[in-house]
Structures are given as C-alpha cells and as structure tokens.
CSV table of N, CA and C and ligand atoms in Angstrom, one decimal:
chain,number,residue,atom,x,y,z
R,554,MET,N,90.0,104.8,158.0
R,554,MET,CA,90.1,106.3,158.0
R,554,MET,C,88.8,107.0,157.9
R,555,ARG,N,88.7,108.1,158.6
R,555,ARG,CA,87.4,108.7,158.7
R,555,ARG,C,87.4,110.2,158.8
R,556,VAL,N,86.5,110.8,158.1
R,556,VAL,CA,86.4,112.3,158.1
R,556,VAL,C,85.0,112.7,158.5
R,557,LEU,N,84.9,113.5,159.5
R,557,LEU,CA,83.6,114.0,160.0
R,557,LEU,C,83.3,115.3,159.4
R,558,VAL,N,82.2,115.4,158.7
R,558,VAL,CA,81.7,116.7,158.2
R,558,VAL,C,80.6,117.2,159.2
R,559,LEU,N,80.9,118.2,159.9
R,559,LEU,CA,80.0,118.7,161.0
R,559,LEU,C,79.4,120.0,160.7
R,560,TYR,N,78.1,120.2,160.9
R,560,TYR,CA,77.5,121.5,160.6
R,560,TYR,C,76.4,121.8,161.6
R,561,PHE,N,76.2,123.1,161.7
R,561,PHE,CA,74.9,123.6,162.2
R,561,PHE,C,74.2,124.3,161.1
R,562,SER,N,72.9,124.1,161.0
R,562,SER,CA,72.1,124.8,160.0
R,562,SER,C,70.7,125.0,160.4
R,563,LYS,N,70.2,126.2,160.4
R,563,LYS,CA,68.8,126.4,160.9
R,563,LYS,C,67.9,126.4,159.7
R,564,THR,N,68.3,127.0,158.6
R,564,THR,CA,67.4,127.1,157.4
R,564,THR,C,67.9,126.3,156.2
R,565,GLY,N,68.9,125.5,156.4
R,565,GLY,CA,69.3,124.5,155.3
R,565,GLY,C,70.5,124.9,154.4
R,566,ASN,N,70.9,126.2,154.4
R,566,ASN,CA,72.0,126.5,153.5
R,566,ASN,C,73.3,125.8,153.8
R,567,THR,N,73.7,125.9,155.1
R,567,THR,CA,75.0,125.3,155.5
R,567,THR,C,74.9,123.8,155.4
R,568,LYS,N,73.7,123.2,155.6
R,568,LYS,CA,73.6,121.8,155.5
R,568,LYS,C,73.8,121.3,154.0
R,569,LYS,N,73.3,122.1,153.1
R,569,LYS,CA,73.5,121.8,151.7
R,569,LYS,C,75.0,121.9,151.3
R,570,LEU,N,75.7,122.9,151.9
R,570,LEU,CA,77.2,123.0,151.6
R,570,LEU,C,77.9,121.8,152.3
R,571,ALA,N,77.5,121.4,153.4
R,571,ALA,CA,78.1,120.2,154.1
R,571,ALA,C,77.9,118.9,153.2
R,572,GLU,N,76.7,118.8,152.6
R,572,GLU,CA,76.5,117.6,151.8
R,572,GLU,C,77.4,117.6,150.6
R,573,GLU,N,77.7,118.8,150.0
R,573,GLU,CA,78.6,118.8,148.9
R,573,GLU,C,80.0,118.4,149.3
R,574,ILE,N,80.4,118.9,150.4
R,574,ILE,CA,81.8,118.6,151.0
R,574,ILE,C,81.9,117.1,151.2
R,575,ALA,N,80.8,116.5,151.8
R,575,ALA,CA,80.8,115.1,152.0
R,575,ALA,C,81.0,114.3,150.7
R,576,LYS,N,80.4,114.8,149.6
R,576,LYS,CA,80.6,114.1,148.3
R,576,LYS,C,82.1,113.9,148.0
R,577,GLY,N,82.8,115.0,148.3
R,577,GLY,CA,84.2,115.0,148.0
R,577,GLY,C,85.0,114.0,148.8
R,578,VAL,N,84.6,114.0,150.1
R,578,VAL,CA,85.3,113.0,151.0
R,578,VAL,C,85.0,111.6,150.5
R,579,ASN,N,83.8,111.3,150.1
R,579,ASN,CA,83.4,110.0,149.6
R,579,ASN,C,84.0,109.6,148.3
R,580,GLU,N,84.6,110.5,147.6
R,580,GLU,CA,85.3,110.2,146.4
R,580,GLU,C,86.6,109.4,146.6
R,581,VAL,N,87.1,109.5,147.9
R,581,VAL,CA,88.4,109.0,148.2
R,581,VAL,C,88.3,107.6,148.8
R,582,LYS,N,88.9,106.6,148.1
R,582,LYS,CA,88.8,105.2,148.5
R,582,LYS,C,89.4,105.1,149.9
R,583,ASP,N,88.8,104.2,150.7
R,583,ASP,CA,89.3,103.9,152.1
R,583,ASP,C,89.0,104.9,153.1
R,584,VAL,N,88.4,106.0,152.7
R,584,VAL,CA,88.1,107.1,153.7
R,584,VAL,C,86.5,107.1,153.9
R,585,LYS,N,86.1,106.9,155.1
R,585,LYS,CA,84.6,107.0,155.4
R,585,LYS,C,84.2,108.4,155.8
R,586,CYS,N,83.1,108.9,155.2
R,586,CYS,CA,82.6,110.2,155.6
R,586,CYS,C,81.5,110.0,156.6
R,587,VAL,N,81.5,110.7,157.7
R,587,VAL,CA,80.4,110.8,158.6
R,587,VAL,C,79.9,112.2,158.6
R,588,LEU,N,78.6,112.4,158.2
R,588,LEU,CA,78.0,113.7,158.1
R,588,LEU,C,77.0,113.9,159.2
R,589,LYS,N,77.3,114.8,160.1
R,589,LYS,CA,76.5,115.0,161.3
R,589,LYS,C,76.2,116.5,161.6
R,590,SER,N,75.1,116.8,162.2
R,590,SER,CA,74.8,118.1,162.6
R,590,SER,C,75.3,118.2,164.1
R,591,THR,N,75.3,119.5,164.6
R,591,THR,CA,75.8,119.7,165.9
R,591,THR,C,74.9,119.0,167.0
R,592,SER,N,73.6,118.8,166.6
R,592,SER,CA,72.8,118.1,167.6
R,592,SER,C,73.0,116.6,167.6
R,593,GLU,N,73.6,116.0,166.6
R,593,GLU,CA,73.9,114.6,166.5
R,593,GLU,C,75.3,114.2,166.9
R,594,VAL,N,76.2,115.1,166.8
R,594,VAL,CA,77.6,114.7,167.0
R,594,VAL,C,78.0,114.3,168.4
R,595,THR,N,78.9,113.4,168.5
R,595,THR,CA,79.3,112.9,169.9
R,595,THR,C,80.8,113.1,170.0
R,596,GLN,N,81.3,113.0,171.2
R,596,GLN,CA,82.7,113.1,171.5
R,596,GLN,C,83.5,112.0,170.8
R,597,ASP,N,82.8,110.8,170.7
R,597,ASP,CA,83.4,109.7,170.0
R,597,ASP,C,83.6,109.9,168.6
R,598,ASP,N,82.7,110.7,167.9
R,598,ASP,CA,82.9,111.1,166.5
R,598,ASP,C,84.1,111.9,166.4
R,599,PHE,N,84.4,112.8,167.3
R,599,PHE,CA,85.6,113.6,167.2
R,599,PHE,C,86.9,112.7,167.4
R,600,VAL,N,86.9,111.8,168.4
R,600,VAL,CA,88.0,111.0,168.7
R,600,VAL,C,88.3,110.0,167.5
R,601,LYS,N,87.2,109.4,167.0
R,601,LYS,CA,87.4,108.4,165.9
R,601,LYS,C,87.7,109.0,164.5
R,602,SER,N,87.6,110.3,164.4
R,602,SER,CA,87.8,110.9,163.1
R,602,SER,C,89.3,111.3,162.9
R,603,ASP,N,89.8,111.2,161.7
R,603,ASP,CA,91.2,111.6,161.4
R,603,ASP,C,91.2,113.0,160.9
R,604,GLY,N,90.0,113.5,160.5
R,604,GLY,CA,89.9,114.9,160.0
R,604,GLY,C,88.5,115.4,160.3
R,605,ILE,N,88.3,116.7,160.5
R,605,ILE,CA,87.0,117.2,160.7
R,605,ILE,C,86.9,118.5,159.8
R,606,ILE,N,85.8,118.5,159.1
R,606,ILE,CA,85.5,119.7,158.3
R,606,ILE,C,84.2,120.3,158.9
R,607,ALA,N,84.3,121.5,159.6
R,607,ALA,CA,83.1,122.0,160.3
R,607,ALA,C,82.6,123.3,159.7
R,608,GLY,N,81.3,123.5,159.7
R,608,GLY,CA,80.7,124.6,159.1
R,608,GLY,C,79.6,125.2,159.9
R,609,SER,N,79.4,126.5,159.6
R,609,SER,CA,78.3,127.2,160.4
R,609,SER,C,77.8,128.4,159.5
R,610,PRO,N,76.5,128.7,159.8
R,610,PRO,CA,76.1,130.0,159.2
R,610,PRO,C,76.8,131.1,159.9
R,611,VAL,N,77.0,132.2,159.3
R,611,VAL,CA,77.6,133.4,159.9
R,611,VAL,C,76.5,134.0,160.9
R,612,TYR,N,76.9,134.0,162.1
R,612,TYR,CA,76.0,134.7,163.1
R,612,TYR,C,76.8,135.8,163.8
R,613,PHE,N,76.5,137.0,163.4
R,613,PHE,CA,77.2,138.2,164.0
R,613,PHE,C,78.7,138.1,163.7
R,614,GLY,N,79.0,137.6,162.5
R,614,GLY,CA,80.4,137.6,162.1
R,614,GLY,C,81.2,136.4,162.6
R,615,THR,N,80.6,135.5,163.3
R,615,THR,CA,81.3,134.4,163.9
R,615,THR,C,80.5,133.1,163.8
R,616,MET,N,81.0,132.0,164.3
R,616,MET,CA,80.3,130.8,164.3
R,616,MET,C,79.1,130.8,165.2
R,617,ALA,N,78.0,130.1,164.8
R,617,ALA,CA,76.8,130.1,165.6
R,617,ALA,C,77.1,129.4,167.0
R,618,ALA,N,76.4,129.8,168.0
R,618,ALA,CA,76.6,129.3,169.3
R,618,ALA,C,76.5,127.8,169.4
R,619,GLU,N,75.6,127.2,168.5
R,619,GLU,CA,75.4,125.8,168.5
R,619,GLU,C,76.7,125.0,168.2
R,620,LEU,N,77.5,125.6,167.3
R,620,LEU,CA,78.8,124.9,166.9
R,620,LEU,C,79.8,125.2,168.0
R,621,LYS,N,79.9,126.4,168.5
R,621,LYS,CA,80.8,126.8,169.6
R,621,LYS,C,80.6,125.9,170.8
R,622,ASP,N,79.3,125.6,171.0
R,622,ASP,CA,78.9,124.8,172.2
R,622,ASP,C,79.5,123.4,172.1
R,623,VAL,N,79.6,122.9,170.8
R,623,VAL,CA,80.2,121.5,170.6
R,623,VAL,C,81.7,121.6,171.0
R,624,PHE,N,82.4,122.6,170.5
R,624,PHE,CA,83.8,122.8,170.9
R,624,PHE,C,84.0,123.0,172.4
R,625,ASP,N,83.1,123.7,173.0
R,625,ASP,CA,83.2,123.9,174.5
R,625,ASP,C,83.0,122.6,175.2
R,626,LYS,N,81.9,121.9,174.8
R,626,LYS,CA,81.5,120.7,175.6
R,626,LYS,C,82.6,119.6,175.4
R,627,PHE,N,83.2,119.5,174.3
R,627,PHE,CA,84.1,118.4,174.0
R,627,PHE,C,85.6,118.7,174.5
R,628,VAL,N,85.8,119.8,175.2
R,628,VAL,CA,87.1,120.2,175.6
R,628,VAL,C,87.9,119.1,176.3
R,629,GLY,N,87.2,118.2,177.0
R,629,GLY,CA,87.8,117.1,177.7
R,629,GLY,C,88.6,116.1,176.8
R,630,ILE,N,88.2,116.0,175.6
R,630,ILE,CA,88.9,115.1,174.7
R,630,ILE,C,90.0,115.8,173.8
R,631,ARG,N,90.2,117.1,174.1
R,631,ARG,CA,91.1,117.9,173.3
R,631,ARG,C,92.5,117.3,173.1
R,632,ARG,N,93.0,116.7,174.2
R,632,ARG,CA,94.3,116.1,174.1
R,632,ARG,C,94.4,114.8,173.2
R,633,GLN,N,93.2,114.3,172.8
R,633,GLN,CA,93.2,113.2,171.8
R,633,GLN,C,93.1,113.7,170.4
R,634,MET,N,93.0,115.0,170.2
R,634,MET,CA,92.7,115.5,168.8
R,634,MET,C,94.0,116.0,168.1
R,635,GLY,N,95.1,115.9,168.7
R,635,GLY,CA,96.4,116.4,168.1
R,635,GLY,C,96.7,115.8,166.8
R,636,ASP,N,97.1,116.7,165.8
R,636,ASP,CA,97.6,116.3,164.5
R,636,ASP,C,96.5,115.7,163.6
R,637,LYS,N,95.2,115.8,164.0
R,637,LYS,CA,94.1,115.5,163.0
R,637,LYS,C,94.0,116.7,162.1
R,638,ILE,N,93.4,116.5,160.9
R,638,ILE,CA,93.2,117.6,160.0
R,638,ILE,C,91.9,118.4,160.3
R,639,GLY,N,92.0,119.7,160.2
R,639,GLY,CA,90.8,120.5,160.4
R,639,GLY,C,90.6,121.5,159.2
R,640,ALA,N,89.4,121.7,158.8
R,640,ALA,CA,89.0,122.7,157.8
R,640,ALA,C,87.6,123.2,158.0
R,641,ALA,N,87.3,124.3,157.4
R,641,ALA,CA,86.0,125.0,157.8
R,641,ALA,C,85.3,125.5,156.6
R,642,PHE,N,84.0,125.7,156.8
R,642,PHE,CA,83.1,126.3,155.8
R,642,PHE,C,82.0,127.2,156.4
R,643,ALA,N,81.4,128.1,155.6
R,643,ALA,CA,80.4,129.0,156.2
R,643,ALA,C,79.5,129.4,155.1
R,644,THR,N,78.3,129.8,155.5
R,644,THR,CA,77.3,130.5,154.6
R,644,THR,C,76.9,131.8,155.3
R,645,SER,N,76.6,132.8,154.5
R,645,SER,CA,76.2,134.1,155.1
R,645,SER,C,74.9,134.6,154.4
R,646,GLY,N,74.5,135.7,155.0
R,646,GLY,CA,73.4,136.4,154.3
R,646,GLY,C,73.8,137.5,153.4
R,647,ASP,N,75.0,138.1,153.8
R,647,ASP,CA,75.5,139.3,153.0
R,647,ASP,C,76.8,139.1,152.5
R,648,GLU,N,77.1,139.8,151.4
R,648,GLU,CA,78.4,139.7,150.7
R,648,GLU,C,79.6,139.9,151.7
R,649,THR,N,79.5,141.0,152.4
R,649,THR,CA,80.6,141.3,153.4
R,649,THR,C,80.1,141.0,154.8
R,650,GLY,N,79.3,139.9,155.0
R,650,GLY,CA,78.7,139.7,156.3
R,650,GLY,C,79.6,138.9,157.3
R,651,GLY,N,80.7,138.4,156.8
R,651,GLY,CA,81.6,137.7,157.8
R,651,GLY,C,81.9,136.3,157.6
R,652,LYS,N,82.0,135.9,156.3
R,652,LYS,CA,82.3,134.5,156.0
R,652,LYS,C,83.7,134.1,156.4
R,653,GLU,N,84.7,134.9,156.1
R,653,GLU,CA,86.0,134.6,156.5
R,653,GLU,C,86.2,134.6,158.0
R,654,THR,N,85.6,135.6,158.6
R,654,THR,CA,85.8,135.7,160.1
R,654,THR,C,85.2,134.5,160.8
R,655,THR,N,84.1,134.0,160.2
R,655,THR,CA,83.4,132.8,160.7
R,655,THR,C,84.3,131.6,160.5
R,656,ILE,N,84.8,131.5,159.3
R,656,ILE,CA,85.8,130.4,159.1
R,656,ILE,C,86.9,130.4,160.0
R,657,ILE,N,87.5,131.6,160.2
R,657,ILE,CA,88.6,131.8,161.1
R,657,ILE,C,88.2,131.4,162.6
R,658,SER,N,87.0,131.7,163.0
R,658,SER,CA,86.6,131.4,164.3
R,658,SER,C,86.6,129.8,164.5
R,659,ILE,N,86.2,129.1,163.5
R,659,ILE,CA,86.2,127.7,163.6
R,659,ILE,C,87.7,127.1,163.6
R,660,ILE,N,88.5,127.7,162.7
R,660,ILE,CA,89.9,127.3,162.6
R,660,ILE,C,90.6,127.6,164.0
R,661,GLN,N,90.2,128.7,164.6
R,661,GLN,CA,90.8,129.0,166.0
R,661,GLN,C,90.5,127.8,166.9
R,662,ALA,N,89.3,127.3,166.9
R,662,ALA,CA,88.9,126.2,167.8
R,662,ALA,C,89.8,125.0,167.4
R,663,PHE,N,89.9,124.7,166.1
R,663,PHE,CA,90.7,123.5,165.7
R,663,PHE,C,92.2,123.7,166.2
R,664,LEU,N,92.7,124.9,166.0
R,664,LEU,CA,94.1,125.1,166.5
R,664,LEU,C,94.2,124.8,167.9
R,665,ILE,N,93.3,125.2,168.7
R,665,ILE,CA,93.3,125.0,170.2
R,665,ILE,C,93.1,123.5,170.5
R,666,TYR,N,92.5,122.8,169.6
R,666,TYR,CA,92.4,121.3,169.7
R,666,TYR,C,93.7,120.6,169.2
R,667,GLY,N,94.6,121.4,168.8
R,667,GLY,CA,95.9,120.8,168.4
R,667,GLY,C,95.9,120.3,167.0
R,668,MET,N,95.0,120.7,166.2
R,668,MET,CA,94.8,120.1,164.9
R,668,MET,C,95.6,120.8,163.8
R,669,ILE,N,95.8,120.2,162.7
R,669,ILE,CA,96.5,120.8,161.5
R,669,ILE,C,95.5,121.3,160.6
R,670,ILE,N,95.6,122.6,160.3
R,670,ILE,CA,94.6,123.3,159.5
R,670,ILE,C,94.9,123.4,158.0
R,671,VAL,N,93.9,123.2,157.2
R,671,VAL,CA,94.0,123.4,155.8
R,671,VAL,C,92.8,124.3,155.3
R,672,GLY,N,93.1,125.0,154.2
R,672,GLY,CA,92.1,125.8,153.5
R,672,GLY,C,91.6,125.0,152.3
R,673,ASP,N,90.9,125.6,151.4
R,673,ASP,CA,90.5,124.9,150.2
R,673,ASP,C,91.7,124.8,149.2
R,674,PRO,N,91.8,123.8,148.4
R,674,PRO,CA,93.0,123.6,147.6
R,674,PRO,C,93.1,124.7,146.5
R,675,LEU,N,94.3,124.8,146.0
R,675,LEU,CA,94.6,125.8,144.9
R,675,LEU,C,93.7,125.5,143.7
R,676,GLU,N,93.3,124.2,143.5
R,676,GLU,CA,92.5,123.9,142.3
R,676,GLU,C,91.0,124.4,142.6
R,677,ALA,N,90.7,124.8,143.8
R,677,ALA,CA,89.4,125.5,144.1
R,677,ALA,C,89.7,127.0,144.1
R,678,THR,N,89.8,127.6,145.3
R,678,THR,CA,90.1,129.1,145.4
R,678,THR,C,91.5,129.3,146.0
R,679,GLY,N,92.0,128.3,146.8
R,679,GLY,CA,93.2,128.4,147.5
R,679,GLY,C,93.2,129.5,148.6
R,680,HIS,N,92.0,129.5,149.3
R,680,HIS,CA,91.9,130.4,150.4
R,680,HIS,C,91.5,129.8,151.7
R,681,TYR,N,90.6,130.4,152.4
R,681,TYR,CA,90.4,130.0,153.8
R,681,TYR,C,89.5,128.7,154.0
R,682,GLY,N,88.7,128.4,153.0
R,682,GLY,CA,87.8,127.3,153.1
R,682,GLY,C,86.7,127.5,152.0
R,683,VAL,N,85.6,126.9,152.2
R,683,VAL,CA,84.5,127.2,151.3
R,683,VAL,C,83.4,128.0,151.9
R,684,ALA,N,82.9,129.0,151.2
R,684,ALA,CA,81.9,129.8,151.7
R,684,ALA,C,81.0,130.4,150.6
R,685,CYS,N,79.7,130.7,150.9
R,685,CYS,CA,78.8,131.3,150.0
R,685,CYS,C,77.8,132.1,150.7
R,686,ILE,N,77.1,132.9,149.9
R,686,ILE,CA,75.9,133.6,150.4
R,686,ILE,C,74.7,132.8,150.1
R,687,GLY,N,74.0,132.5,151.2
R,687,GLY,CA,72.7,131.7,151.0
R,687,GLY,C,73.1,130.3,150.6
R,688,THR,N,72.3,129.7,149.7
R,688,THR,CA,72.4,128.4,149.3
R,688,THR,C,73.6,128.2,148.2
R,689,PRO,N,74.4,127.1,148.3
R,689,PRO,CA,75.5,127.0,147.4
R,689,PRO,C,75.1,127.0,145.9
R,690,ASP,N,75.8,127.8,145.1
R,690,ASP,CA,75.6,127.7,143.6
R,690,ASP,C,76.5,126.6,143.1
R,691,GLU,N,76.4,126.5,141.8
R,691,GLU,CA,77.2,125.4,141.1
R,691,GLU,C,78.7,125.4,141.4
R,692,GLN,N,79.3,126.6,141.3
R,692,GLN,CA,80.7,126.8,141.5
R,692,GLN,C,81.1,126.5,142.9
R,693,THR,N,80.3,126.9,143.9
R,693,THR,CA,80.6,126.7,145.3
R,693,THR,C,80.5,125.2,145.6
R,694,ALA,N,79.5,124.5,144.9
R,694,ALA,CA,79.4,123.1,145.1
R,694,ALA,C,80.6,122.3,144.6
R,695,ILE,N,81.1,122.8,143.5
R,695,ILE,CA,82.4,122.2,142.9
R,695,ILE,C,83.5,122.4,143.9
R,696,ASN,N,83.7,123.6,144.4
R,696,ASN,CA,84.8,123.9,145.3
R,696,ASN,C,84.6,123.1,146.7
R,697,ALA,N,83.4,122.9,147.1
R,697,ALA,CA,83.1,122.1,148.3
R,697,ALA,C,83.6,120.7,148.1
R,698,VAL,N,83.3,120.1,147.0
R,698,VAL,CA,83.7,118.8,146.7
R,698,VAL,C,85.3,118.7,146.8
R,699,LYS,N,85.9,119.7,146.2
R,699,LYS,CA,87.4,119.8,146.2
R,699,LYS,C,87.9,119.9,147.6
R,700,LEU,N,87.3,120.6,148.5
R,700,LEU,CA,87.7,120.7,149.9
R,700,LEU,C,87.6,119.4,150.6
R,701,GLY,N,86.5,118.7,150.4
R,701,GLY,CA,86.3,117.4,151.0
R,701,GLY,C,87.3,116.4,150.5
R,702,ARG,N,87.5,116.4,149.2
R,702,ARG,CA,88.5,115.5,148.6
R,702,ARG,C,89.9,115.8,149.2
R,703,ARG,N,90.3,117.1,149.3
R,703,ARG,CA,91.6,117.4,149.8
R,703,ARG,C,91.8,116.9,151.2
R,704,VAL,N,90.8,117.1,152.1
R,704,VAL,CA,91.0,116.7,153.5
R,704,VAL,C,91.1,115.1,153.5
R,705,ALA,N,90.3,114.5,152.7
R,705,ALA,CA,90.3,113.0,152.7
R,705,ALA,C,91.7,112.5,152.2
R,706,LEU,N,92.2,113.1,151.2
R,706,LEU,CA,93.5,112.7,150.6
R,706,LEU,C,94.6,112.9,151.6
R,707,LEU,N,94.5,114.1,152.3
R,707,LEU,CA,95.6,114.4,153.3
R,707,LEU,C,95.5,113.4,154.5
R,708,VAL,N,94.3,113.0,154.9
R,708,VAL,CA,94.2,112.0,156.0
R,708,VAL,C,94.9,110.7,155.6
R,709,LYS,N,94.6,110.4,154.3
R,709,LYS,CA,95.2,109.1,153.8
R,709,LYS,C,96.7,109.2,153.8
R,710,LYS,N,97.3,110.3,153.4
R,710,LYS,CA,98.7,110.5,153.3
R,710,LYS,C,99.3,110.5,154.7
R,711,LEU,N,98.6,111.2,155.7
R,711,LEU,CA,99.2,111.2,157.0
R,711,LEU,C,99.2,109.8,157.7
R,712,LYS,N,98.2,109.0,157.3
R,712,LYS,CA,98.0,107.7,157.9
R,712,LYS,C,98.9,106.6,157.3
R,713,SER,N,99.5,106.9,156.1
R,713,SER,CA,100.2,105.9,155.4
R,713,SER,C,101.7,105.9,155.8
A,536,LIG,C1,71.0,135.2,164.5
A,536,LIG,C2,71.5,135.4,163.1
A,536,LIG,C3,72.6,136.2,162.9
A,536,LIG,C4,73.1,136.3,161.6
A,536,LIG,N1,74.2,137.1,161.4
A,536,LIG,C5,74.7,137.3,160.1
A,536,LIG,C6,75.9,138.1,159.9
A,536,LIG,O1,76.5,138.6,160.8
A,536,LIG,N2,76.3,138.3,158.6
A,536,LIG,C7,75.7,137.7,157.6
A,536,LIG,O2,76.1,137.9,156.4
A,536,LIG,N3,74.6,136.9,157.7
A,536,LIG,C8,74.1,136.7,159.0
A,536,LIG,N4,73.0,135.9,159.2
A,536,LIG,C9,72.4,135.2,158.0
A,536,LIG,C10,72.9,133.7,157.9
A,536,LIG,O3,74.3,133.6,158.1
A,536,LIG,C11,72.5,133.1,156.6
A,536,LIG,O4,71.2,133.2,156.3
A,536,LIG,C12,72.9,131.6,156.5
A,536,LIG,O5,73.1,131.2,155.2
A,536,LIG,C13,71.9,130.7,157.3
A,536,LIG,O6,72.4,129.4,157.2
A,536,LIG,P1,71.5,128.2,157.4
A,536,LIG,O7,70.5,128.1,156.3
A,536,LIG,O8,72.4,127.0,157.3
A,536,LIG,O9,70.8,128.3,158.8
A,536,LIG,C14,72.5,135.7,160.5
A,536,LIG,C15,71.3,135.0,160.7
A,536,LIG,C16,70.8,134.8,162.0
A,536,LIG,C17,69.6,133.9,162.2
C-alpha cells in the first residue's frame, strides 16, 4: 500500500508542510509514503498510489500552475484513479488569502479523477485539509501528521 504526498513549493513553506504530512503516513505500518514535488512526480506514481495528498502555495486564491499542470498532463490515466483516497493542503501569505479555495481547487481535480475525498480528521480540525500562513507552526505540524495518518489508515481499511 502506498500514499503519495505531492507538492509544489517555490520558497519552501509547502514543502515543509508536505514533510510533516509524510511523517503521519509513515506512522502507519504496511503503508509506504512517497514524497515528491511536481517536477519529480510521474504518472506511474499516481497509478501505483492508493491515496494522494497534494498541496500547493496559494497563488491568486487557487493552486499554483505547476500542480494544475500535473493534473492536466496526467488526464490520460484518470480512469485508473477511481476510488483512491484524495486529500489536500495549502500554505498562503495572508490570513484570508485563499487557503480553503486552494484546497478546494485541488479537491475538485481529485473528484474529476474519480477519487474519494477526505479532509483532516476531527482529532485535528475536522475541516477541509491542513493549511497555514507561511511556514507551519507546531500546531499545524501536529495536524499535518494527523492528516497523513488518516489517509494511510483509510487506504489500509479500503484495501483489507
Ligand atoms: C505568484 C504568487 C501568487 C500568490 N498569491 C497569493 C494569494 O492569492 N493569497 C495569499 O495569501 N498568498 C499568495 N501568495 C503567497 C504564497 O501563497 C505563500 O508565500 C506561500 O506560503 C508560498 O509557498 P512556498 O514557500 O511553498 O512556495 C502568492 C505568491 C506568489 C509567488
């Protein structure tokens, strides 16, 4: 079983959040975490994963073009993505800068890939995913681990 943690990050904030999420995935026995940036990810990574947690900086209230480009380019394998788990994360510059709208933009892509969407668990915030302004603080890091763990546990449940 495998979970892909995919991110685009220009100045490192979203990468740091991705690394925290990956820690949560790695806590779950029998689930392998693959942590990749948008420039490293392949179609094979999508097909071989049972869950994908994707994140982006907020760019004009939506996901960065680099992450959208991955979804656009991989459209050919869309039919192989049905019923995999999808979740999202984002970092922004401003408090009301568009974290949720960015998360929703990623979730929209996952829906169109036929995936099953989850937010962060009730033991975290019980909302859309994990997000922060700038670099993740201690609480965001804790919530990121919980999101990663939730997706990995769900993958395990679905596969058993
Ligand atoms: C082209 C561009 C557009 C951005 N648009 C927004 C925005 O709409 N709202 C916001 O809060 N921050 C915006 N930001 C700030 C980034 O979302 C923020 O600095 C983010 O944490 C950067 O992530 P990174 O370090 O992973 O690259 C923008 C930054 C850039 C470069």
